[in-house]
Short mmCIF file of C-alpha atoms and ligand atoms in Angstrom, two decimals:
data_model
loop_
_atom_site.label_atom_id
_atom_site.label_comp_id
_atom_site.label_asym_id
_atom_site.label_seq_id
_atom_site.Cartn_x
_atom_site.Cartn_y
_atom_site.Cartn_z
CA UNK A 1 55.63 -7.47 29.85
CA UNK A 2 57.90 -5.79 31.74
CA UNK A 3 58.58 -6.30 35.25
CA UNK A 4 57.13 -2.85 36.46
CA UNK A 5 53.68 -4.01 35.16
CA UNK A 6 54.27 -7.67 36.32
CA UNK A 7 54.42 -6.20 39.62
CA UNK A 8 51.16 -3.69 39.18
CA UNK A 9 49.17 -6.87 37.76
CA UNK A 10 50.14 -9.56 40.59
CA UNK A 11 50.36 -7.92 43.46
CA UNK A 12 46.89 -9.42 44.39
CA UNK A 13 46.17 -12.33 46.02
CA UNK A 14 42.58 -13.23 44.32
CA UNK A 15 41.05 -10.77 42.61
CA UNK A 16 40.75 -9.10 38.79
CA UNK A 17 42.85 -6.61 37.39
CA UNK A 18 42.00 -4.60 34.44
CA UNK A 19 44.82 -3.11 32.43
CA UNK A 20 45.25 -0.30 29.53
CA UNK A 21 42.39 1.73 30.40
CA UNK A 22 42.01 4.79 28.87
CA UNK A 23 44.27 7.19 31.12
CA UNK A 24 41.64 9.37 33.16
CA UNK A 25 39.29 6.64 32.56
CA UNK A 26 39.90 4.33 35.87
CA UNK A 27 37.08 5.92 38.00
CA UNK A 28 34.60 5.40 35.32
CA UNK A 29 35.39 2.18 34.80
CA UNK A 30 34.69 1.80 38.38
CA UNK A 31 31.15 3.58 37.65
CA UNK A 32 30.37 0.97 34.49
CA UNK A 33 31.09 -1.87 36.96
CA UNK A 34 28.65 -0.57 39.78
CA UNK A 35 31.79 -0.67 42.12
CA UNK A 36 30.88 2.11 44.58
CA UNK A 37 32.00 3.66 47.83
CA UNK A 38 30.08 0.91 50.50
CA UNK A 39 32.27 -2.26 48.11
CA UNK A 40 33.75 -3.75 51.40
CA UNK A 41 36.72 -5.76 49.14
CA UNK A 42 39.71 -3.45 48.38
CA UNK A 43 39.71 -1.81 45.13
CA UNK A 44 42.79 0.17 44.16
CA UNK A 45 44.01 1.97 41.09
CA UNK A 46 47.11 3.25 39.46
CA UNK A 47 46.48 6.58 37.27
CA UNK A 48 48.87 7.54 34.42
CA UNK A 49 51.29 4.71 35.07
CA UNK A 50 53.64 4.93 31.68
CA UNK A 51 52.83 1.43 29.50
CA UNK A 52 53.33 0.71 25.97
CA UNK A 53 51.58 3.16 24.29
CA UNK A 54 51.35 5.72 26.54
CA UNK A 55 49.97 6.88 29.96
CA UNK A 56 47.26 4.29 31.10
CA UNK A 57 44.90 3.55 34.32
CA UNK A 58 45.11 0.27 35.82
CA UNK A 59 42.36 -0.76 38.37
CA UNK A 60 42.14 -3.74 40.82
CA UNK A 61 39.79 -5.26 42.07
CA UNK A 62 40.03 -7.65 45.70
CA UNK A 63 38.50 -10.90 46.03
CA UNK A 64 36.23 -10.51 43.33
CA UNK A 65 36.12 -12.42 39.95
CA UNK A 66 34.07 -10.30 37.30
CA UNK A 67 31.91 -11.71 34.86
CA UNK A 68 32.50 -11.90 31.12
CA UNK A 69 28.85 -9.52 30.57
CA UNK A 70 30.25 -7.30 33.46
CA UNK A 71 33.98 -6.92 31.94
CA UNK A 72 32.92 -6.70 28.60
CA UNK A 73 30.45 -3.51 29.60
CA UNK A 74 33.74 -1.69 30.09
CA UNK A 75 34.35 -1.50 26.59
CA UNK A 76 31.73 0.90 26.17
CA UNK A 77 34.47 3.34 27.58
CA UNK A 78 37.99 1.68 27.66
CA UNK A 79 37.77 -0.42 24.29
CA UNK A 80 41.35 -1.64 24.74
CA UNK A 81 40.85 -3.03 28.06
CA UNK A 82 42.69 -6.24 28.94
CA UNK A 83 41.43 -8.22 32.38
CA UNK A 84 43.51 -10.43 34.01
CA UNK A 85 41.69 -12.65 36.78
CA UNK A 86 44.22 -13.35 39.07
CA UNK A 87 43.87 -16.88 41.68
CA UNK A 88 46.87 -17.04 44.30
CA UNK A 89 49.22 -14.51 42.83
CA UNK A 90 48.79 -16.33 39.77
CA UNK A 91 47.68 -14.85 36.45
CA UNK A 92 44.79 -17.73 35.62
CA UNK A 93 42.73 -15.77 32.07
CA UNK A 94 44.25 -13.02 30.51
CA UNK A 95 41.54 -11.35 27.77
CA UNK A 96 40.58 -8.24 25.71
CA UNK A 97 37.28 -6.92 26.47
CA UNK A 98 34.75 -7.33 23.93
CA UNK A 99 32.05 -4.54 22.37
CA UNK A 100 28.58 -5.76 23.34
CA UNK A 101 25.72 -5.74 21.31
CA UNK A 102 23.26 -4.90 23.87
CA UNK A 103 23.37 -2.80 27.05
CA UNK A 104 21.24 -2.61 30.00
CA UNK A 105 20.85 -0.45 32.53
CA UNK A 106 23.94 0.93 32.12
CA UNK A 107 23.43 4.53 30.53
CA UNK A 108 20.74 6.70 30.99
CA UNK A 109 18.91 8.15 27.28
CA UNK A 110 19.87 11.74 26.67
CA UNK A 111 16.37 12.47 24.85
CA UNK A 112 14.88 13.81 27.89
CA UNK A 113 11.17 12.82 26.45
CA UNK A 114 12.65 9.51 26.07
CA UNK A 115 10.26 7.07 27.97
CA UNK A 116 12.91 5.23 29.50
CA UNK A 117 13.78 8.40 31.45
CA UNK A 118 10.38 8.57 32.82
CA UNK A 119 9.11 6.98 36.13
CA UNK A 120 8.41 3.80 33.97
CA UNK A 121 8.82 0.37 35.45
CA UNK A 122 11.74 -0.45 32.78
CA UNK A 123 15.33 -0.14 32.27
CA UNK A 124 17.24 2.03 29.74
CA UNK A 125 18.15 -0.09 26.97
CA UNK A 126 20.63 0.46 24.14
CA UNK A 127 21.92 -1.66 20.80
CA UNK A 128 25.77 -1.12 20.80
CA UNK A 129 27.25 0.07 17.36
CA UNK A 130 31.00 0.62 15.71
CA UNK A 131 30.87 3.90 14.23
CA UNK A 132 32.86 4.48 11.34
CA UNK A 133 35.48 6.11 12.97
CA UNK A 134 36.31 3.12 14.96
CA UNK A 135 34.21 4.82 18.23
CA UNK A 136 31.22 3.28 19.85
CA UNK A 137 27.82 3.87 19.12
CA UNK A 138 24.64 3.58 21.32
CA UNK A 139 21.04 3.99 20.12
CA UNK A 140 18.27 3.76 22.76
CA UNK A 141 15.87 0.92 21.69
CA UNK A 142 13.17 2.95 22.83
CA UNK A 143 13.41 6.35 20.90
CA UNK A 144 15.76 6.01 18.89
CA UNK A 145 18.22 8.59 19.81
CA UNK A 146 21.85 8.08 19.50
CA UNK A 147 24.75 8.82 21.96
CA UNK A 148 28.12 8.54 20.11
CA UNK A 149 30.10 10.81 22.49
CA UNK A 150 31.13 11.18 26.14
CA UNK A 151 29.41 8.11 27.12
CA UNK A 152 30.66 7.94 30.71
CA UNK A 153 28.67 11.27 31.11
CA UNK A 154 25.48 9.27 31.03
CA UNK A 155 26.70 6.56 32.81
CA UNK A 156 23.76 5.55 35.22
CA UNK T 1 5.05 -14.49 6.48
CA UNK T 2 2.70 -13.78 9.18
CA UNK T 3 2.07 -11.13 10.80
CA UNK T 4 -0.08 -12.71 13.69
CA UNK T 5 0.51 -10.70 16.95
CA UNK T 6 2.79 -8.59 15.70
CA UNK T 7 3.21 -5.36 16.90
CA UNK T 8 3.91 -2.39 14.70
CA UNK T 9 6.07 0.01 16.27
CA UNK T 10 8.14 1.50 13.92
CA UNK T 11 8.85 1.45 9.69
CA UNK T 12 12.65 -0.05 10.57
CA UNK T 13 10.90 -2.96 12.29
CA UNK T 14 9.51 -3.84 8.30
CA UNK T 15 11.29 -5.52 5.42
CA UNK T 16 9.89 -4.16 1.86
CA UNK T 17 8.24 -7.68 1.58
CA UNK T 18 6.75 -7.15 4.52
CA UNK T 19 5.85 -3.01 3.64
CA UNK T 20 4.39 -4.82 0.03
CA UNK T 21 2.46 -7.33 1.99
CA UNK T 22 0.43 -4.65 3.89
CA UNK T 23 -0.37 -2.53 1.13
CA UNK T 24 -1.35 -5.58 -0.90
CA UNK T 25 -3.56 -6.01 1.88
CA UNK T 26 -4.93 -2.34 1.84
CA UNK T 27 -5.52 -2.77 -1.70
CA UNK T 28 -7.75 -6.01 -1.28
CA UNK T 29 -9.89 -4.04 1.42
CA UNK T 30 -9.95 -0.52 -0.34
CA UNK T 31 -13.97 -1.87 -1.39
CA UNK T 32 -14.82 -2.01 1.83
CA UNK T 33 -13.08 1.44 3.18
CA UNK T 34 -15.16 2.87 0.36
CA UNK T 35 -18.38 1.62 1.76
CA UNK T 36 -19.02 -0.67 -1.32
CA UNK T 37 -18.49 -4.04 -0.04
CA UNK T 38 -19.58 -5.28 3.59
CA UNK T 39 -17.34 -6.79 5.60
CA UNK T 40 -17.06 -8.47 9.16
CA UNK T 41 -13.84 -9.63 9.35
CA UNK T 42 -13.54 -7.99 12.27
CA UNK T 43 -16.76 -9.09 13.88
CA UNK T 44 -16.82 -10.29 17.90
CA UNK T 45 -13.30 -8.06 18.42
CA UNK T 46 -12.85 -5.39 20.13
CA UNK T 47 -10.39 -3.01 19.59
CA UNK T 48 -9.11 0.08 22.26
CA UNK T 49 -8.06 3.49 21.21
CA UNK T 50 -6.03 4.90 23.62
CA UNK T 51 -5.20 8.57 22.62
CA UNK T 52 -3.27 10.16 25.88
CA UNK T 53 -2.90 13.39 23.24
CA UNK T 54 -5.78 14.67 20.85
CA UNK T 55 -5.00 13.68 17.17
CA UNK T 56 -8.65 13.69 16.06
CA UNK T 57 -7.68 12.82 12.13
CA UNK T 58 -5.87 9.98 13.07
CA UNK T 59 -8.66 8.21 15.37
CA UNK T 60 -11.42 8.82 13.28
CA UNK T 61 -9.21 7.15 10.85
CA UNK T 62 -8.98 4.50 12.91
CA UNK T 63 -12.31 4.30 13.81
CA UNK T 64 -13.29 3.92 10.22
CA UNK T 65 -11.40 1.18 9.56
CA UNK T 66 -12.75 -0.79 12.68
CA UNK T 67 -16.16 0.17 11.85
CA UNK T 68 -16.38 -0.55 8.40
CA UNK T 69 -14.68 -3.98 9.33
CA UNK T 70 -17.70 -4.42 12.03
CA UNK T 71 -15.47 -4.74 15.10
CA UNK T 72 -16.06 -2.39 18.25
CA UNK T 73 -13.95 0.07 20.11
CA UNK T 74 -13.27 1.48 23.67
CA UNK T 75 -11.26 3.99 24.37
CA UNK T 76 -10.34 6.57 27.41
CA UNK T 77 -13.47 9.04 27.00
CA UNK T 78 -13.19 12.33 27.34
CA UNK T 79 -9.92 14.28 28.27
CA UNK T 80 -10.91 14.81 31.78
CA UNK T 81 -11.70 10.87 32.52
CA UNK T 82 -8.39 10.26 31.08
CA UNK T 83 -6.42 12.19 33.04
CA UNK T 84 -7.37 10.16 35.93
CA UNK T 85 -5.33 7.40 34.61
CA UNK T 86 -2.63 10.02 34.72
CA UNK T 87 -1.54 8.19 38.33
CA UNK T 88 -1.27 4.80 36.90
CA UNK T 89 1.76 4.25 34.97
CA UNK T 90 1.50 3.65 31.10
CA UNK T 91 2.97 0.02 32.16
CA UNK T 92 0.00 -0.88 34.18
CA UNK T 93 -2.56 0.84 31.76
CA UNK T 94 -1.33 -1.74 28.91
CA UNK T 95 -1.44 -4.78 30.91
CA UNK T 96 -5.18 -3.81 32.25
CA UNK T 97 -5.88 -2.93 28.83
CA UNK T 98 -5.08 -6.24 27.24
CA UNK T 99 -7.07 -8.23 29.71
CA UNK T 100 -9.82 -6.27 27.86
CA UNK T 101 -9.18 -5.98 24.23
CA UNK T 102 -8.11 -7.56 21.55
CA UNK T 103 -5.68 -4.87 20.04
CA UNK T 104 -4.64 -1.39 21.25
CA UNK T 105 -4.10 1.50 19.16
CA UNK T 106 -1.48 3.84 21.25
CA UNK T 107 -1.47 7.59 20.51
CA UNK T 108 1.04 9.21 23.59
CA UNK T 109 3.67 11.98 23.73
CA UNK T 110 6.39 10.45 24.84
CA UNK T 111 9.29 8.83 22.96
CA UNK T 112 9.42 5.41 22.68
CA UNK T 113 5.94 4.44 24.64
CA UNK T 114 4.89 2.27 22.08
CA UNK T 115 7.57 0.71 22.09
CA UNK T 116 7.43 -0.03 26.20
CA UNK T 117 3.80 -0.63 25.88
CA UNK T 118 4.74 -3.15 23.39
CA UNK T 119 6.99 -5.17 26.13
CA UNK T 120 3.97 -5.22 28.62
CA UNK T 121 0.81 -6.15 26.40
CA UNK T 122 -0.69 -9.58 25.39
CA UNK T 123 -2.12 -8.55 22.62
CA UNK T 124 -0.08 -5.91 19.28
CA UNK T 125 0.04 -2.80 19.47
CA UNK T 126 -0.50 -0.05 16.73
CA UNK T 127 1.72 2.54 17.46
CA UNK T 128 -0.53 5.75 16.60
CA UNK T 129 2.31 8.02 16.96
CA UNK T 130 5.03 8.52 20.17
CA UNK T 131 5.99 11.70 21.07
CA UNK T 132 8.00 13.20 17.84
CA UNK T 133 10.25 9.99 16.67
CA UNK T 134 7.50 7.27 15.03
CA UNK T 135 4.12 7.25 13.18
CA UNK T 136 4.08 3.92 11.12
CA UNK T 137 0.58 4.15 10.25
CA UNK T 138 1.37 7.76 9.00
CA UNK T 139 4.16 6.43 6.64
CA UNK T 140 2.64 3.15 5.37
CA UNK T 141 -0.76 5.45 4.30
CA UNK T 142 2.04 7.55 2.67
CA UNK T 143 3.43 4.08 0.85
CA UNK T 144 0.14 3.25 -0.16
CA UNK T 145 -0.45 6.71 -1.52
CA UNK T 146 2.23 6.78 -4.04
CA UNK T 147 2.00 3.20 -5.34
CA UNK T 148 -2.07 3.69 -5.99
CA UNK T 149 -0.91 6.97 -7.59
CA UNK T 150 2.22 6.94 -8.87
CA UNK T 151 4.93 4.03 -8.25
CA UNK T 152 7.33 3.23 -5.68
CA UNK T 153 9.87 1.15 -7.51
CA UNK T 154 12.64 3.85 -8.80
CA UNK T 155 10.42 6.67 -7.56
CA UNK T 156 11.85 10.56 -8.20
CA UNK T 157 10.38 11.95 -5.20
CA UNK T 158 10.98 15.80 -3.68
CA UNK T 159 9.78 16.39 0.09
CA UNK T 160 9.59 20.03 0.96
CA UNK T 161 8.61 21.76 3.89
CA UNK T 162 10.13 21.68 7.91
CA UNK T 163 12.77 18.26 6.92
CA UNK T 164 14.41 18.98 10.17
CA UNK T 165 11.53 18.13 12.72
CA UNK T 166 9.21 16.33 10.56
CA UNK T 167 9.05 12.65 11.38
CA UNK T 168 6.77 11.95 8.89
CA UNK T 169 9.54 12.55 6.00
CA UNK T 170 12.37 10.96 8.19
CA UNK T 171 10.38 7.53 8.17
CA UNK T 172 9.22 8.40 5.00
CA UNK T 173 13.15 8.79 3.86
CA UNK T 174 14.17 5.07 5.52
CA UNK T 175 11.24 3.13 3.20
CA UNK T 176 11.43 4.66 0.28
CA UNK T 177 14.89 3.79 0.25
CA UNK T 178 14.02 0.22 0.22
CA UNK T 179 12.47 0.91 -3.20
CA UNK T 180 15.36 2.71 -4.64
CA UNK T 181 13.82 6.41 -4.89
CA UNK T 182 16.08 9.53 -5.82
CA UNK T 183 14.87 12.24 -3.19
CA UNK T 184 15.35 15.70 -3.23
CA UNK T 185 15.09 17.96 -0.29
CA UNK T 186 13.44 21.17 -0.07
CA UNK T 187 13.89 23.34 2.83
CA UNK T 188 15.44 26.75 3.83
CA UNK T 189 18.19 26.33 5.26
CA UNK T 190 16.74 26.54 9.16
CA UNK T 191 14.98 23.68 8.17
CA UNK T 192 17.18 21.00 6.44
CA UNK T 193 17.03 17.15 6.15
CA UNK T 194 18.95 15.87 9.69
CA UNK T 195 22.70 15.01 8.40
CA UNK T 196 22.75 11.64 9.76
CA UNK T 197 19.80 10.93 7.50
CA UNK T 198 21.38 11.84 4.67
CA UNK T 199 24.55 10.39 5.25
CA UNK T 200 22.72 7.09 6.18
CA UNK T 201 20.58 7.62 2.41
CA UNK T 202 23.98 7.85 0.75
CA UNK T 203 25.33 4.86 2.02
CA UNK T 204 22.81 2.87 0.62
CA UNK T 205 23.52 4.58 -2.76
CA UNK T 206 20.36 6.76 -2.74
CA UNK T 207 20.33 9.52 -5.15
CA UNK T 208 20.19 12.96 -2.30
CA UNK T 209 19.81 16.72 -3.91
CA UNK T 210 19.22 19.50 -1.86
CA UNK T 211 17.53 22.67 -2.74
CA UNK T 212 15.75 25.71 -1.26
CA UNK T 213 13.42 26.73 -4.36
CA UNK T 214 10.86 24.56 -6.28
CA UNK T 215 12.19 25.73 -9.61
CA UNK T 216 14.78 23.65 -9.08
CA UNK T 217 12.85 20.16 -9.05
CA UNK T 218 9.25 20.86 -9.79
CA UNK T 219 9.82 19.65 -14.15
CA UNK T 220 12.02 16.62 -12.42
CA UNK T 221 9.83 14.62 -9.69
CA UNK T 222 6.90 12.61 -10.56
CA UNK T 223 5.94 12.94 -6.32
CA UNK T 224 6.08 16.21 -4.59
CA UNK T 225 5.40 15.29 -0.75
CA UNK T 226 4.80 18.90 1.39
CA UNK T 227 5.18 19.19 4.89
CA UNK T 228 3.59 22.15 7.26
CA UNK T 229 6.32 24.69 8.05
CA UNK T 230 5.53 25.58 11.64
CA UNK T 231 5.49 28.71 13.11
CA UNK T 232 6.80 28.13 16.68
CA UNK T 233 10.20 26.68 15.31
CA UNK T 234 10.87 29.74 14.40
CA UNK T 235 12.41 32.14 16.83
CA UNK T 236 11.66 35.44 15.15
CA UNK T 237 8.38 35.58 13.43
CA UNK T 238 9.32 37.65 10.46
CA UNK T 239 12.05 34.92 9.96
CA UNK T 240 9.26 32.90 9.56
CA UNK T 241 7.32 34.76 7.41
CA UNK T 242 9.86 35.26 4.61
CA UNK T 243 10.17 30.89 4.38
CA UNK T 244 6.61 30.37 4.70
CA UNK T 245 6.48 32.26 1.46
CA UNK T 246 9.51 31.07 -0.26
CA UNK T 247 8.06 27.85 0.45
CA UNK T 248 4.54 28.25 -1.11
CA UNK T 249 3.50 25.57 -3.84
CA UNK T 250 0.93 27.71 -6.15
CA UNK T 251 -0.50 26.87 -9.23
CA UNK T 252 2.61 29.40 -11.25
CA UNK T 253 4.55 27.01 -9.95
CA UNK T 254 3.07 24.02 -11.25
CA UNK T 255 3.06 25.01 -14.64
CA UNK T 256 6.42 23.96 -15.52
CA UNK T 257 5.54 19.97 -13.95
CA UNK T 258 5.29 17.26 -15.47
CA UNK T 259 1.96 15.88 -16.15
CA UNK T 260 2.00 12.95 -13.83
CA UNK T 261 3.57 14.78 -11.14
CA UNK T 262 1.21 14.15 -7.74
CA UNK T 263 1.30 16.30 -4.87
CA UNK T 264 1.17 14.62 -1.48
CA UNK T 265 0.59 16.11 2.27
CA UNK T 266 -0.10 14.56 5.70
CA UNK T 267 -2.72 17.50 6.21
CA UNK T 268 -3.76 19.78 8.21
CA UNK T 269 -2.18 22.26 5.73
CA UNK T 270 -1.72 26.24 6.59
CA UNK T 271 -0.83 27.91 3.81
CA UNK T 272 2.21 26.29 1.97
CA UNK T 273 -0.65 24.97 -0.78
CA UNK T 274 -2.33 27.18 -2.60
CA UNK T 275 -6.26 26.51 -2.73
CA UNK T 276 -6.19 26.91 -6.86
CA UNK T 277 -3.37 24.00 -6.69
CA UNK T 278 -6.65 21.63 -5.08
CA UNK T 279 -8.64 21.96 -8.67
CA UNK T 280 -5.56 20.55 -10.52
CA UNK T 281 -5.00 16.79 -11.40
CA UNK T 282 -1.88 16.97 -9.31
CA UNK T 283 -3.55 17.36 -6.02
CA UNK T 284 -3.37 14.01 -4.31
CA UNK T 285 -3.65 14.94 -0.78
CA UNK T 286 -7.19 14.54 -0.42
CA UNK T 287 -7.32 11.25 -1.80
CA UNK T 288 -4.32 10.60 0.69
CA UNK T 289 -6.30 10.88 3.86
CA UNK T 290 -8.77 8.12 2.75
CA UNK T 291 -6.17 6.31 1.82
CA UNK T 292 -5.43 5.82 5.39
CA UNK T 293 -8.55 4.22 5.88
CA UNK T 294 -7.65 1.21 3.97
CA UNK T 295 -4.47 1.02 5.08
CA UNK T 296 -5.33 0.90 8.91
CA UNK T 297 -7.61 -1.76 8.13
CA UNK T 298 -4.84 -3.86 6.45
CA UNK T 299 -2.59 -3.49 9.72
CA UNK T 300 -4.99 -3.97 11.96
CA UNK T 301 -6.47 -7.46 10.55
CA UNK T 302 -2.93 -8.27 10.12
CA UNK T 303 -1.79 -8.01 13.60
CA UNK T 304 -5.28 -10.04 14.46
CA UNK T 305 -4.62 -12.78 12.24
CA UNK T 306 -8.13 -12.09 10.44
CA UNK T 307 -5.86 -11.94 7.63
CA UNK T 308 -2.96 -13.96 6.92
ZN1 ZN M 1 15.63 7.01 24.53
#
């Protein structure tokens, strides 16, 4: 690491830091993590910052410690994710997210006679698949239908 | 394997043990679909029909079964009663429902209800067909058809007809590849087998053709399962009119088949089977429908536990 990006990473106190998303991808990842405009810690991001392999978005999150089921949701958009959870300045788990196999309440169906987009007391509910082509997969467990593109479009 | 309070959904939800299982079933009670052996196995239970869309052929289908198995059905009455439950989500409905019956038999037009409805009942559901994606009852009946007629193991099968919007042949499609069938598909070209469904065929190493004519296939296939070409997925009418007729099974046709070949459909039919086809040995379709009978009995004293 260089020391650019050890500064990006530890300049928080307490916190989480998610690194090598997707450049573009930052506010979405935001949107997966149900971090919205009334979160009263401070959440800042870095857009395009030059890493490795290219542009990336780094986000960071104040005072808050995400869970594994939380961090690993961001997957669905920024597979090569890394999070860093960060106590007193100091770097304390450093991880890749994973693919889940199961998603809740996360994105909405895009079969608009899809129960699950109905006034229904349930959740949308998906199985979480590797395509092929190395890209994620998501098939609604209650119609069937399959989103394998431009999944933070349906983001909830 | 039991199959005690289980719910059936959809075809992927079966293993081809599980598939042979039921129709084994629906071959033991075939008797008493035909009217030739009594039976109360399903005495004292009570079954409810719940058909939020008309499908007549399918519940009196159903309520042969039940009858002829001695058990006794509610259901929503007439269209207008129903609609009152319209205010009541399909949630609620299910859990009342269960507090009454024993089983419920869910006809509705959205995708994936049976499914939900599944998640809030105490007692299995049938799914009668959801909106346009599943109609397992549909499908086994079709099983059932071709192994009382034909054979399933290794089967050369074409299905012809709408292979785009007909769920019927896409379930169809995932079971018989459990069995190892070479399929052909006939359509124009409006109207072909989904891609994915093909590609997902393939992968399994299913033999796939696709054609547009019968000529191709007709001396080839020992099952030839038609589908209804409808009108309103057509956009100009005359469009339509030139496939409904390239698509036409008449008896010209059939002489070039080979002797065993059976003819299938999920009825009603239009026009894409010639009435002189009906007087030949090939026409199975009528036979099909009762076959349904039997087979709805074998899933529903399944899911009761009447029948292990
Ligand atoms: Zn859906």
């Amino acid at each position: 690491m260089t020391d650019k990006e050890n500064l990006k990473i530890q300049a928080i106190e307490n916190g989480t830091v998610i690194d090598h998303i997707k450049a573009g991808q930052a506010l979405n990842v935001l949107r997966i993590l149900g971090i919205a405009a009334d979160c009263r810690g401070t959440v800042s991001f870095v857009m395009n910052a030059p890493g490795a392999k290219g542009r990336k978005d780094v986000v960071k999150v104040e005072g808050r410690e995400l869970n594994v089921e939380e961090l690993n949701r961001i997957s669905l958009i920024a597979p090569n994710a890394t999070v860093n959870i960060i106590r007193d300045f100091v770097v304390l788990q450093k991880k890749k997210v994973v693919l889940p196999t199961y998603v809740e309440d996360v994105v909405r169906c895009i079969n608009p006679n899809c129960i699950s987009n109905s006034t229904e007391p349930i959740k949308s509910r998906f199985s979480v698949i590797r395509s092929e082509k190395g890209g994620v997969v998501l098939r609604c467990l209650y119609c069937e239908h399959v989103i394998s593109e431009n999944i933070a479009e349906h983001l909830v | 394997m039991s199959f005690k309070n289980r719910h059936v959904i959809s075809m992927k939800d079966f293993s081809r043990e599980e598939i042979d299982h039921v129709l084994d079933t629906a071959e033991k009670l075939e008797p008493v679909a035909r009217g030739m052996e009594k039976s109360r196995l399903l005495d004292g239970k009570i079954i409810a029909l719940l058909f939020f869309e008309p499908s007549t052929r399918t519940r009196l289908s159903f309520e042969t079964a039940i009858q002829r198995l001695g058990g006794q059905i509610i259901n929503l009455g007439s269209v207008e009663a129903s609609s009152v439950m319209k205010g009541e989500n399909l949630a609620d409905t299910i859990r009342v429902i269960s507090k009454y019956a024993d089983l419920i038999v869910l006809r509705h037009p959205q995708d994936g209800s049976a499914r939900m409805a599944s998640e809030f009942a105490s007692v299995p559901i049938i799914n009668g067909g959801d909106g346009s994606i599943h109609h397992p009852t549909q499908t086994f009946l079709d099983l059932y058809t071709i192994r009382r007629e034909s054979h399933l193991e290794g089967l050369k099968i074409a299905m012809a007809g709408d292979l785009k919007y007909g769920r019927t042949v896409h379930s169809l499609c995932h079971a018989l590849s459990l069995y190892g069938a070479e399929m052909t598909f006939v359509s124009p070209p409006e109207l072909r087998m989904p891609a994915e469904i093909v590609r997902d065929l393939k992968r399994q190493n299913i033999k796939v053709g696709e054609t547009d004519s019968f000529e191709d296939v007709i001396g080839d296939i020992e099952v030839l399962y038609m589908t209804r070409v409808q009108q309103e997925r057509f956009p100009d009418p005359e469009e339509y009119e030139k496939v409904k007729n390239r698509l036409k099974l008449t008896g010209e046709l059939l002489e070039n088949a080979a002797p065993d070949l059976k003819i299938l459909h999920p009825l009603p039919r239009v026009n894409e089977i010639s009435p002189e086809v009906d007087e030949t040995p090939y026409a199975c379709y009528f036979q099909q429908a009762f076959y349904g009978v039997p087979t709805r009995m074998a899933l529903l004293t399944l899911a009761m536990g009447v029948i292990e």
